[in-house]
Amino acid sequence: MTESILNLKGRTAVVFGLANKRSIAWGIAEKLHAAGCRLIISYQNDRLRQEAEGLLPELPGAEAVECDVSNDAAIAALFERLRKTVGKLDVLVHSVAYAPAEELKGDFVNTSREGFRIAHDVSVYSLIALSRAAAPLMTEGGSIMTLTYYGAEKVVPRYNVMGVAKAALEATVRYLAADLGSKNIRVNAISAGPIKTLAARGIGGFGEMLKAHAERAPLHRNTEQSEVGGAAAFLASDLASGITGETIYVDSGYNIMGF
Ligand code: NAD
Ligand code: 0WE
């Protein structure tokens, strides 16, 4: 029998951006775990510790560690710990974004300097910092991935500075892919359709957005975390060995439509 090469046994992944079971990071962690990957789950702060630790029993062998990705010392401490405990790293999942709430309402033209800075620091620079810290541990090559959204390329009302940050994130993926390719480290983005997660809660009109998305998308339904997880497992695996610097859409096909 030929063995599937979507087999992540003996591989280790670190996943950033798990807030709760609705998180896209959770959908990804579940699929990586199912493929046999050892998991390190990273949560932002003390407030999210209980939530993250409560999910561990569902991923036997996983551990949870705190890391605020806007803090260089926290990133250095996490990767020093990983160097000692797991040694080799194969997969890094960046599923983190943040802009101050007031930036996601009102007009884009009113974006503040500080709102712009925070959105880009947390949602974009963090990928560079994490990739630089992870690369020395990816001694047998690796797969780095991040989450993006269609608002990077077309205007989505109220997505505002996050759209600009996602455009920068997609460009960052290409520059990182070019740098790290010589180490056989691949870097890609998954562009997910809208999903009702914590990061989507409280965004005005999100329900209507989901409805319109499902109506217009070729598959006539919304995107599920597990579908993003499936693409992530593929990108983590040797099946995707020729893919780097790309943005892959997991959005029920929404992005292909002109009208
Ligand atoms: P989520 O709220 O579950 O995840 C966002 C995570 O970012 C949280 O776990 C939060 O703790 C973390 N985070 C924020 N600031 C941080 C910091 N300083 N340090 C460490 N972690 C920090 O929401 P989600 O929808 O799963 O978002 C995950 C990713 O998916 C984001 O990049 C988001 O832009 C992207 N995305 C979401 C959708 C959607 O509709 N939900 C669609 C496409 C892309
Ligand atoms: O990337 C995102 C959301 C990211 C996000 C969400 C929040 C809410 C809470 C970043 N920062 C914050 N800050 C907060 O205080 N998505 C792709 C989901 C999303 O958010 C939107 C969307 C979609 C889709 C906001 C407006 C319009 C559409």
mmCIF file of C-alpha atoms and ligand atoms in Angstrom:
data_model
loop_
_atom_site.group_PDB
_atom_site.id
_atom_site.type_symbol
_atom_site.label_atom_id
_atom_site.label_comp_id
_atom_site.label_asym_id
_atom_site.label_seq_id
_atom_site.Cartn_x
_atom_site.Cartn_y
_atom_site.Cartn_z
ATOM 1 C CA MET A 1 0.000 0.000 0.000
ATOM 2 C CA THR A 2 1.295 3.465 -0.783
ATOM 3 C CA GLU A 3 1.356 5.681 2.240
ATOM 4 C CA SER A 4 -0.151 9.125 2.006
ATOM 5 C CA ILE A 5 2.477 11.829 2.228
ATOM 6 C CA LEU A 6 0.036 14.059 4.070
ATOM 7 C CA ASN A 7 1.663 12.552 7.083
ATOM 8 C CA LEU A 8 3.125 14.897 9.650
ATOM 9 C CA LYS A 9 4.391 12.229 12.076
ATOM 10 C CA GLY A 10 7.698 13.298 13.579
ATOM 11 C CA ARG A 11 7.016 16.947 12.718
ATOM 12 C CA THR A 12 6.517 19.729 15.220
ATOM 13 C CA ALA A 13 4.336 22.800 14.714
ATOM 14 C CA VAL A 14 3.981 25.990 16.714
ATOM 15 C CA VAL A 15 0.611 27.713 16.297
ATOM 16 C CA PHE A 16 0.069 31.389 17.206
ATOM 17 C CA GLY A 17 -3.381 32.950 17.603
ATOM 18 C CA LEU A 18 -5.506 30.497 19.531
ATOM 19 C CA ALA A 19 -8.163 32.379 21.528
ATOM 20 C CA ASN A 20 -10.881 29.727 21.694
ATOM 21 C CA LYS A 21 -12.540 26.866 19.795
ATOM 22 C CA ARG A 22 -13.910 29.273 17.195
ATOM 23 C CA SER A 23 -10.419 30.501 16.294
ATOM 24 C CA ILE A 24 -9.132 29.644 12.836
ATOM 25 C CA ALA A 25 -5.987 28.550 14.707
ATOM 26 C CA TRP A 26 -8.075 25.852 16.402
ATOM 27 C CA GLY A 27 -9.316 24.508 13.056
ATOM 28 C CA ILE A 28 -5.689 24.382 11.924
ATOM 29 C CA ALA A 29 -4.381 22.787 15.141
ATOM 30 C CA GLU A 30 -7.004 20.030 14.910
ATOM 31 C CA LYS A 31 -6.033 19.145 11.336
ATOM 32 C CA LEU A 32 -2.273 19.240 12.044
ATOM 33 C CA HIS A 33 -2.846 17.014 15.066
ATOM 34 C CA ALA A 34 -4.944 14.569 13.044
ATOM 35 C CA ALA A 35 -2.054 14.291 10.558
ATOM 36 C CA GLY A 36 0.279 13.264 13.395
ATOM 37 C CA CYS A 37 2.021 16.555 14.123
ATOM 38 C CA ARG A 38 3.326 17.430 17.596
ATOM 39 C CA LEU A 39 1.820 20.774 18.615
ATOM 40 C CA ILE A 40 2.880 23.789 20.603
ATOM 41 C CA ILE A 41 -0.023 26.196 21.030
ATOM 42 C CA SER A 42 0.753 29.825 21.782
ATOM 43 C CA TYR A 43 -1.716 32.224 23.383
ATOM 44 C CA GLN A 44 -1.409 35.982 23.799
ATOM 45 C CA ASN A 45 -1.701 36.610 27.509
ATOM 46 C CA ASP A 46 -2.801 35.440 30.908
ATOM 47 C CA ARG A 47 -6.417 36.198 30.040
ATOM 48 C CA LEU A 48 -6.352 33.485 27.350
ATOM 49 C CA ARG A 49 -4.296 30.911 29.297
ATOM 50 C CA GLN A 50 -7.253 29.010 30.776
ATOM 51 C CA GLU A 51 -8.967 28.816 27.407
ATOM 52 C CA ALA A 52 -5.826 27.477 25.702
ATOM 53 C CA GLU A 53 -4.977 25.013 28.472
ATOM 54 C CA GLY A 54 -8.572 23.786 28.526
ATOM 55 C CA LEU A 55 -8.248 22.758 24.879
ATOM 56 C CA LEU A 56 -5.068 20.722 25.359
ATOM 57 C CA PRO A 57 -6.772 17.435 26.348
ATOM 58 C CA GLU A 58 -8.251 17.365 22.828
ATOM 59 C CA LEU A 59 -4.746 17.446 21.356
ATOM 60 C CA PRO A 60 -2.848 14.752 23.307
ATOM 61 C CA GLY A 61 0.854 15.586 23.545
ATOM 62 C CA ALA A 62 0.372 19.300 22.907
ATOM 63 C CA GLU A 63 1.578 22.034 25.200
ATOM 64 C CA ALA A 64 0.515 25.661 25.571
ATOM 65 C CA VAL A 65 2.859 28.621 25.973
ATOM 66 C CA GLU A 66 2.263 32.335 26.355
ATOM 67 C CA CYS A 67 3.674 34.807 23.820
ATOM 68 C CA ASP A 68 2.693 38.379 23.025
ATOM 69 C CA VAL A 69 3.959 38.718 19.450
ATOM 70 C CA SER A 70 4.362 42.496 19.801
ATOM 71 C CA ASN A 71 7.077 41.868 22.408
ATOM 72 C CA ASP A 72 10.571 40.971 21.115
ATOM 73 C CA ALA A 73 11.682 39.624 24.505
ATOM 74 C CA ALA A 74 8.628 37.328 24.670
ATOM 75 C CA ILE A 75 9.408 35.975 21.176
ATOM 76 C CA ALA A 76 13.067 35.399 22.094
ATOM 77 C CA ALA A 77 12.071 33.603 25.322
ATOM 78 C CA LEU A 78 9.568 31.358 23.514
ATOM 79 C CA PHE A 79 12.028 30.241 20.828
ATOM 80 C CA GLU A 80 14.805 29.715 23.378
ATOM 81 C CA ARG A 81 12.406 27.428 25.218
ATOM 82 C CA LEU A 82 11.478 25.622 21.986
ATOM 83 C CA ARG A 83 15.172 25.173 21.134
ATOM 84 C CA LYS A 84 15.684 23.412 24.467
ATOM 85 C CA THR A 85 12.494 21.354 24.563
ATOM 86 C CA VAL A 86 11.742 20.334 20.958
ATOM 87 C CA GLY A 87 14.966 21.264 19.146
ATOM 88 C CA LYS A 88 13.798 20.964 15.553
ATOM 89 C CA LEU A 89 10.757 22.869 14.292
ATOM 90 C CA ASP A 90 8.910 22.094 11.029
ATOM 91 C CA VAL A 91 5.792 24.243 10.882
ATOM 92 C CA LEU A 92 4.863 27.741 12.070
ATOM 93 C CA VAL A 93 1.286 29.015 11.879
ATOM 94 C CA HIS A 94 0.707 32.774 12.294
ATOM 95 C CA SER A 95 -3.011 33.358 12.883
ATOM 96 C CA VAL A 96 -2.795 36.745 14.580
ATOM 97 C CA ALA A 97 -4.237 40.141 13.714
ATOM 98 C CA TYR A 98 -5.203 43.208 15.660
ATOM 99 C CA ALA A 99 -6.225 46.806 15.022
ATOM 100 C CA PRO A 100 -7.735 49.076 17.693
ATOM 101 C CA ALA A 101 -11.537 48.677 17.540
ATOM 102 C CA GLU A 102 -12.143 52.321 16.560
ATOM 103 C CA GLU A 103 -10.139 51.789 13.345
ATOM 104 C CA LEU A 104 -12.653 49.180 12.121
ATOM 105 C CA LYS A 105 -15.542 51.619 12.079
ATOM 106 C CA GLY A 106 -16.016 54.908 10.311
ATOM 107 C CA ASP A 107 -13.998 56.183 7.389
ATOM 108 C CA PHE A 108 -10.570 54.875 6.398
ATOM 109 C CA VAL A 109 -9.397 58.442 5.825
ATOM 110 C CA ASN A 110 -9.581 58.960 9.609
ATOM 111 C CA THR A 111 -7.060 56.173 10.349
ATOM 112 C CA SER A 112 -4.824 57.384 13.184
ATOM 113 C CA ARG A 113 -1.018 57.169 13.127
ATOM 114 C CA GLU A 114 -1.084 55.021 16.267
ATOM 115 C CA GLY A 115 -3.868 52.756 14.898
ATOM 116 C CA PHE A 116 -1.866 52.245 11.690
ATOM 117 C CA ARG A 117 1.280 51.479 13.693
ATOM 118 C CA ILE A 118 -0.401 48.961 16.001
ATOM 119 C CA ALA A 119 -2.219 47.166 13.159
ATOM 120 C CA HIS A 120 1.011 46.747 11.210
ATOM 121 C CA ASP A 121 3.122 45.850 14.253
ATOM 122 C CA VAL A 122 0.823 43.091 15.536
ATOM 123 C CA SER A 123 -0.540 41.812 12.214
ATOM 124 C CA VAL A 124 2.495 42.115 9.902
ATOM 125 C CA TYR A 125 5.823 42.755 11.633
ATOM 126 C CA SER A 126 5.152 39.834 13.978
ATOM 127 C CA LEU A 127 5.356 37.432 11.006
ATOM 128 C CA ILE A 128 8.841 38.725 10.195
ATOM 129 C CA ALA A 129 9.987 38.485 13.815
ATOM 130 C CA LEU A 130 8.553 34.969 14.273
ATOM 131 C CA SER A 131 10.001 33.739 10.968
ATOM 132 C CA ARG A 132 13.464 35.042 11.876
ATOM 133 C CA ALA A 133 13.301 33.339 15.274
ATOM 134 C CA ALA A 134 11.948 30.067 13.853
ATOM 135 C CA ALA A 135 14.280 29.681 10.867
ATOM 136 C CA PRO A 136 17.340 28.469 12.859
ATOM 137 C CA LEU A 137 15.183 25.660 14.338
ATOM 138 C CA MET A 138 13.879 24.590 10.913
ATOM 139 C CA THR A 139 16.977 22.531 10.240
ATOM 140 C CA GLU A 140 15.207 20.118 7.858
ATOM 141 C CA GLY A 141 13.313 22.840 6.000
ATOM 142 C CA GLY A 142 9.929 24.103 7.068
ATOM 143 C CA SER A 143 6.538 25.556 6.293
ATOM 144 C CA ILE A 144 5.470 28.960 7.591
ATOM 145 C CA MET A 145 1.923 30.165 7.000
ATOM 146 C CA THR A 146 -0.235 33.144 7.858
ATOM 147 C CA LEU A 147 -3.889 34.100 7.497
ATOM 148 C CA THR A 148 -5.053 36.895 5.239
ATOM 149 C CA TYR A 149 -8.330 38.264 3.865
ATOM 150 C CA TYR A 150 -9.691 39.554 0.546
ATOM 151 C CA GLY A 151 -9.848 43.092 1.997
ATOM 152 C CA ALA A 152 -6.103 43.212 1.178
ATOM 153 C CA GLU A 153 -6.877 43.588 -2.527
ATOM 154 C CA LYS A 154 -10.393 45.014 -2.793
ATOM 155 C CA VAL A 155 -12.068 47.558 -0.562
ATOM 156 C CA VAL A 156 -14.280 45.975 2.081
ATOM 157 C CA PRO A 157 -16.177 48.702 3.969
ATOM 158 C CA ARG A 158 -14.887 49.117 7.550
ATOM 159 C CA TYR A 159 -12.030 46.649 7.156
ATOM 160 C CA ASN A 160 -10.029 49.878 6.747
ATOM 161 C CA VAL A 161 -6.455 49.779 8.075
ATOM 162 C CA MET A 162 -6.606 45.985 8.400
ATOM 163 C CA GLY A 163 -6.944 45.817 4.601
ATOM 164 C CA VAL A 164 -3.769 47.841 4.222
ATOM 165 C CA ALA A 165 -2.044 45.637 6.824
ATOM 166 C CA LYS A 166 -3.144 42.454 5.003
ATOM 167 C CA ALA A 167 -1.759 43.851 1.722
ATOM 168 C CA ALA A 168 1.545 44.381 3.541
ATOM 169 C CA LEU A 169 1.266 40.887 5.022
ATOM 170 C CA GLU A 170 0.855 39.295 1.574
ATOM 171 C CA ALA A 171 3.898 41.214 0.297
ATOM 172 C CA THR A 172 5.799 40.169 3.434
ATOM 173 C CA VAL A 173 5.018 36.532 2.606
ATOM 174 C CA ARG A 174 6.680 36.975 -0.808
ATOM 175 C CA TYR A 175 9.801 38.667 0.593
ATOM 176 C CA LEU A 176 10.165 36.061 3.350
ATOM 177 C CA ALA A 177 9.670 33.251 0.825
ATOM 178 C CA ALA A 178 12.513 34.664 -1.296
ATOM 179 C CA ASP A 179 14.830 34.952 1.729
ATOM 180 C CA LEU A 180 14.100 31.594 3.318
ATOM 181 C CA GLY A 181 13.782 29.471 0.172
ATOM 182 C CA SER A 182 17.486 28.657 0.269
ATOM 183 C CA LYS A 183 16.877 26.930 3.625
ATOM 184 C CA ASN A 184 13.961 24.997 2.098
ATOM 185 C CA ILE A 185 11.571 26.983 4.252
ATOM 186 C CA ARG A 186 8.326 27.779 2.424
ATOM 187 C CA VAL A 187 6.173 30.785 3.347
ATOM 188 C CA ASN A 188 2.544 31.100 2.256
ATOM 189 C CA ALA A 189 -0.715 32.855 3.122
ATOM 190 C CA ILE A 190 -4.207 31.391 3.286
ATOM 191 C CA SER A 191 -6.916 33.896 2.368
ATOM 192 C CA ALA A 192 -9.974 32.760 4.300
ATOM 193 C CA GLY A 193 -13.561 33.810 3.668
ATOM 194 C CA PRO A 194 -15.349 35.558 6.571
ATOM 195 C CA ILE A 195 -15.865 33.327 9.622
ATOM 196 C CA LYS A 196 -17.607 34.286 12.854
ATOM 197 C CA THR A 197 -14.696 34.144 15.294
ATOM 198 C CA LEU A 198 -13.798 36.312 18.291
ATOM 199 C CA ALA A 199 -12.027 38.710 15.896
ATOM 200 C CA ALA A 200 -15.287 39.085 13.945
ATOM 201 C CA ARG A 201 -17.520 39.576 16.954
ATOM 202 C CA GLY A 202 -18.790 43.111 17.427
ATOM 203 C CA ILE A 203 -18.063 44.050 13.827
ATOM 204 C CA GLY A 204 -21.163 45.849 12.619
ATOM 205 C CA GLY A 205 -23.068 44.062 9.852
ATOM 206 C CA PHE A 206 -20.962 40.877 10.009
ATOM 207 C CA GLY A 207 -24.103 38.725 9.833
ATOM 208 C CA GLU A 208 -25.184 40.378 6.579
ATOM 209 C CA MET A 209 -21.661 40.007 5.223
ATOM 210 C CA LEU A 210 -21.750 36.265 5.857
ATOM 211 C CA LYS A 211 -25.103 36.015 4.120
ATOM 212 C CA ALA A 212 -23.991 37.999 1.046
ATOM 213 C CA HIS A 213 -20.779 35.974 0.877
ATOM 214 C CA ALA A 214 -22.657 32.668 0.895
ATOM 215 C CA GLU A 215 -25.077 33.897 -1.774
ATOM 216 C CA ARG A 216 -22.367 35.072 -4.175
ATOM 217 C CA ALA A 217 -19.720 32.411 -3.672
ATOM 218 C CA PRO A 218 -19.588 29.589 -6.221
ATOM 219 C CA LEU A 219 -20.091 27.027 -3.456
ATOM 220 C CA HIS A 220 -23.036 29.048 -2.052
ATOM 221 C CA ARG A 221 -21.950 28.664 1.531
ATOM 222 C CA ASN A 222 -19.559 30.167 4.033
ATOM 223 C CA THR A 223 -16.086 28.988 4.978
ATOM 224 C CA GLU A 224 -15.474 26.755 7.975
ATOM 225 C CA GLN A 225 -12.441 26.668 10.241
ATOM 226 C CA SER A 226 -11.938 23.001 9.334
ATOM 227 C CA GLU A 227 -11.629 23.917 5.639
ATOM 228 C CA VAL A 228 -8.895 26.422 6.444
ATOM 229 C CA GLY A 229 -7.330 23.705 8.609
ATOM 230 C CA GLY A 230 -7.314 21.340 5.634
ATOM 231 C CA ALA A 231 -5.419 23.818 3.464
ATOM 232 C CA ALA A 232 -3.013 24.470 6.342
ATOM 233 C CA ALA A 233 -2.278 20.745 6.747
ATOM 234 C CA PHE A 234 -1.620 20.549 3.000
ATOM 235 C CA LEU A 235 0.753 23.536 3.118
ATOM 236 C CA ALA A 236 2.512 22.009 6.143
ATOM 237 C CA SER A 237 3.041 18.735 4.295
ATOM 238 C CA ASP A 238 5.388 17.535 1.570
ATOM 239 C CA LEU A 239 2.405 17.583 -0.821
ATOM 240 C CA ALA A 240 3.007 21.360 -1.022
ATOM 241 C CA SER A 241 6.791 21.091 -1.465
ATOM 242 C CA GLY A 242 6.737 23.245 -4.616
ATOM 243 C CA ILE A 243 4.561 26.053 -3.249
ATOM 244 C CA THR A 244 6.032 29.186 -1.684
ATOM 245 C CA GLY A 245 5.245 32.906 -1.594
ATOM 246 C CA GLU A 246 1.612 32.227 -2.522
ATOM 247 C CA THR A 247 -1.772 33.350 -1.295
ATOM 248 C CA ILE A 248 -4.168 30.400 -1.427
ATOM 249 C CA TYR A 249 -7.915 31.132 -1.201
ATOM 250 C CA VAL A 250 -10.170 29.109 1.058
ATOM 251 C CA ASP A 251 -13.315 31.170 0.581
ATOM 252 C CA SER A 252 -15.899 28.987 -1.231
ATOM 253 C CA GLY A 253 -14.562 30.620 -4.418
ATOM 254 C CA TYR A 254 -15.879 34.099 -3.570
ATOM 255 C CA ASN A 255 -12.783 35.912 -4.891
ATOM 256 C CA ILE A 256 -13.164 34.675 -8.480
ATOM 257 C CA MET A 257 -16.522 36.384 -9.031
ATOM 258 C CA GLY A 258 -16.787 39.705 -10.897
ATOM 259 C CA PHE A 259 -20.466 40.130 -10.229
HETATM 260 P P1 NAD B 1 -9.334 35.022 16.748
HETATM 261 O O1 NAD B 1 -9.742 36.209 17.541
HETATM 262 O O2 NAD B 1 -9.772 33.705 17.205
HETATM 263 O O3 NAD B 1 -7.746 35.007 16.548
HETATM 264 C C1 NAD B 1 -6.957 36.180 16.554
HETATM 265 C C2 NAD B 1 -5.829 35.899 17.503
HETATM 266 O O4 NAD B 1 -4.852 36.929 17.490
HETATM 267 C C3 NAD B 1 -6.319 35.756 18.965
HETATM 268 O O5 NAD B 1 -5.958 34.490 19.445
HETATM 269 C C4 NAD B 1 -5.541 36.849 19.682
HETATM 270 O O6 NAD B 1 -5.191 36.471 21.001
HETATM 271 C C5 NAD B 1 -4.313 36.939 18.779
HETATM 272 N N1 NAD B 1 -3.523 38.149 19.022
HETATM 273 C C6 NAD B 1 -3.880 39.456 18.864
HETATM 274 N N2 NAD B 1 -2.883 40.257 19.270
HETATM 275 C C7 NAD B 1 -1.864 39.448 19.677
HETATM 276 C C8 NAD B 1 -0.571 39.673 20.225
HETATM 277 N N3 NAD B 1 -0.111 40.917 20.441
HETATM 278 N N4 NAD B 1 0.202 38.591 20.547
HETATM 279 C C9 NAD B 1 -0.256 37.332 20.340
HETATM 280 N N5 NAD B 1 -1.471 37.047 19.838
HETATM 281 C C10 NAD B 1 -2.270 38.099 19.511
HETATM 282 O O7 NAD B 1 -9.864 35.326 15.256
HETATM 283 P P2 NAD B 1 -9.580 34.591 13.870
HETATM 284 O O8 NAD B 1 -10.677 35.039 12.988
HETATM 285 O O9 NAD B 1 -9.323 33.148 14.089
HETATM 286 O O10 NAD B 1 -8.240 35.331 13.360
HETATM 287 C C11 NAD B 1 -7.056 34.644 13.020
HETATM 288 C C12 NAD B 1 -6.445 35.196 11.739
HETATM 289 O O11 NAD B 1 -7.324 34.914 10.659
HETATM 290 C C13 NAD B 1 -6.217 36.695 11.732
HETATM 291 O O12 NAD B 1 -5.004 36.965 11.066
HETATM 292 C C14 NAD B 1 -7.374 37.205 10.906
HETATM 293 O O13 NAD B 1 -7.058 38.433 10.289
HETATM 294 C C15 NAD B 1 -7.463 36.090 9.901
HETATM 295 N N6 NAD B 1 -8.700 36.009 9.133
HETATM 296 C C16 NAD B 1 -9.912 35.966 9.773
HETATM 297 C C17 NAD B 1 -11.082 35.879 9.023
HETATM 298 C C18 NAD B 1 -12.427 35.866 9.707
HETATM 299 O O14 NAD B 1 -13.409 36.218 9.062
HETATM 300 N N7 NAD B 1 -12.532 35.446 10.953
HETATM 301 C C19 NAD B 1 -11.013 35.813 7.622
HETATM 302 C C20 NAD B 1 -9.760 35.840 7.002
HETATM 303 C C21 NAD B 1 -8.610 35.941 7.768
HETATM 304 O O1 0WE B 2 -9.014 40.057 9.933
HETATM 305 C C1 0WE B 2 -10.144 40.096 10.362
HETATM 306 C C2 0WE B 2 -10.452 40.741 11.704
HETATM 307 C C3 0WE B 2 -9.224 41.203 12.408
HETATM 308 C C4 0WE B 2 -9.475 42.081 13.598
HETATM 309 C C5 0WE B 2 -10.642 42.068 14.347
HETATM 310 C C6 0WE B 2 -10.771 42.902 15.452
HETATM 311 C C7 0WE B 2 -12.034 42.988 16.266
HETATM 312 C C8 0WE B 2 -11.751 43.427 17.685
HETATM 313 C C9 0WE B 2 -8.464 42.934 13.957
HETATM 314 N N1 0WE B 2 -8.572 43.755 15.025
HETATM 315 C C10 0WE B 2 -9.691 43.743 15.770
HETATM 316 N N2 0WE B 2 -9.760 44.600 16.840
HETATM 317 C C11 0WE B 2 -10.745 44.541 17.753
HETATM 318 O O2 0WE B 2 -10.803 45.358 18.695
HETATM 319 N N3 0WE B 2 -11.156 39.570 9.580
HETATM 320 C C12 0WE B 2 -10.846 39.126 8.246
HETATM 321 C C13 0WE B 2 -12.568 39.505 10.006
HETATM 322 C C14 0WE B 2 -13.244 40.743 9.550
HETATM 323 O O3 0WE B 2 -13.160 41.889 10.267
HETATM 324 C C15 0WE B 2 -13.847 42.865 9.568
HETATM 325 C C16 0WE B 2 -14.378 42.324 8.394
HETATM 326 C C17 0WE B 2 -13.981 40.960 8.378
HETATM 327 C C18 0WE B 2 -14.274 39.958 7.311
HETATM 328 C C19 0WE B 2 -14.047 44.216 9.884
HETATM 329 C C20 0WE B 2 -14.805 44.996 9.015
HETATM 330 C C21 0WE B 2 -15.315 44.470 7.857
HETATM 331 C C22 0WE B 2 -15.118 43.127 7.520
#
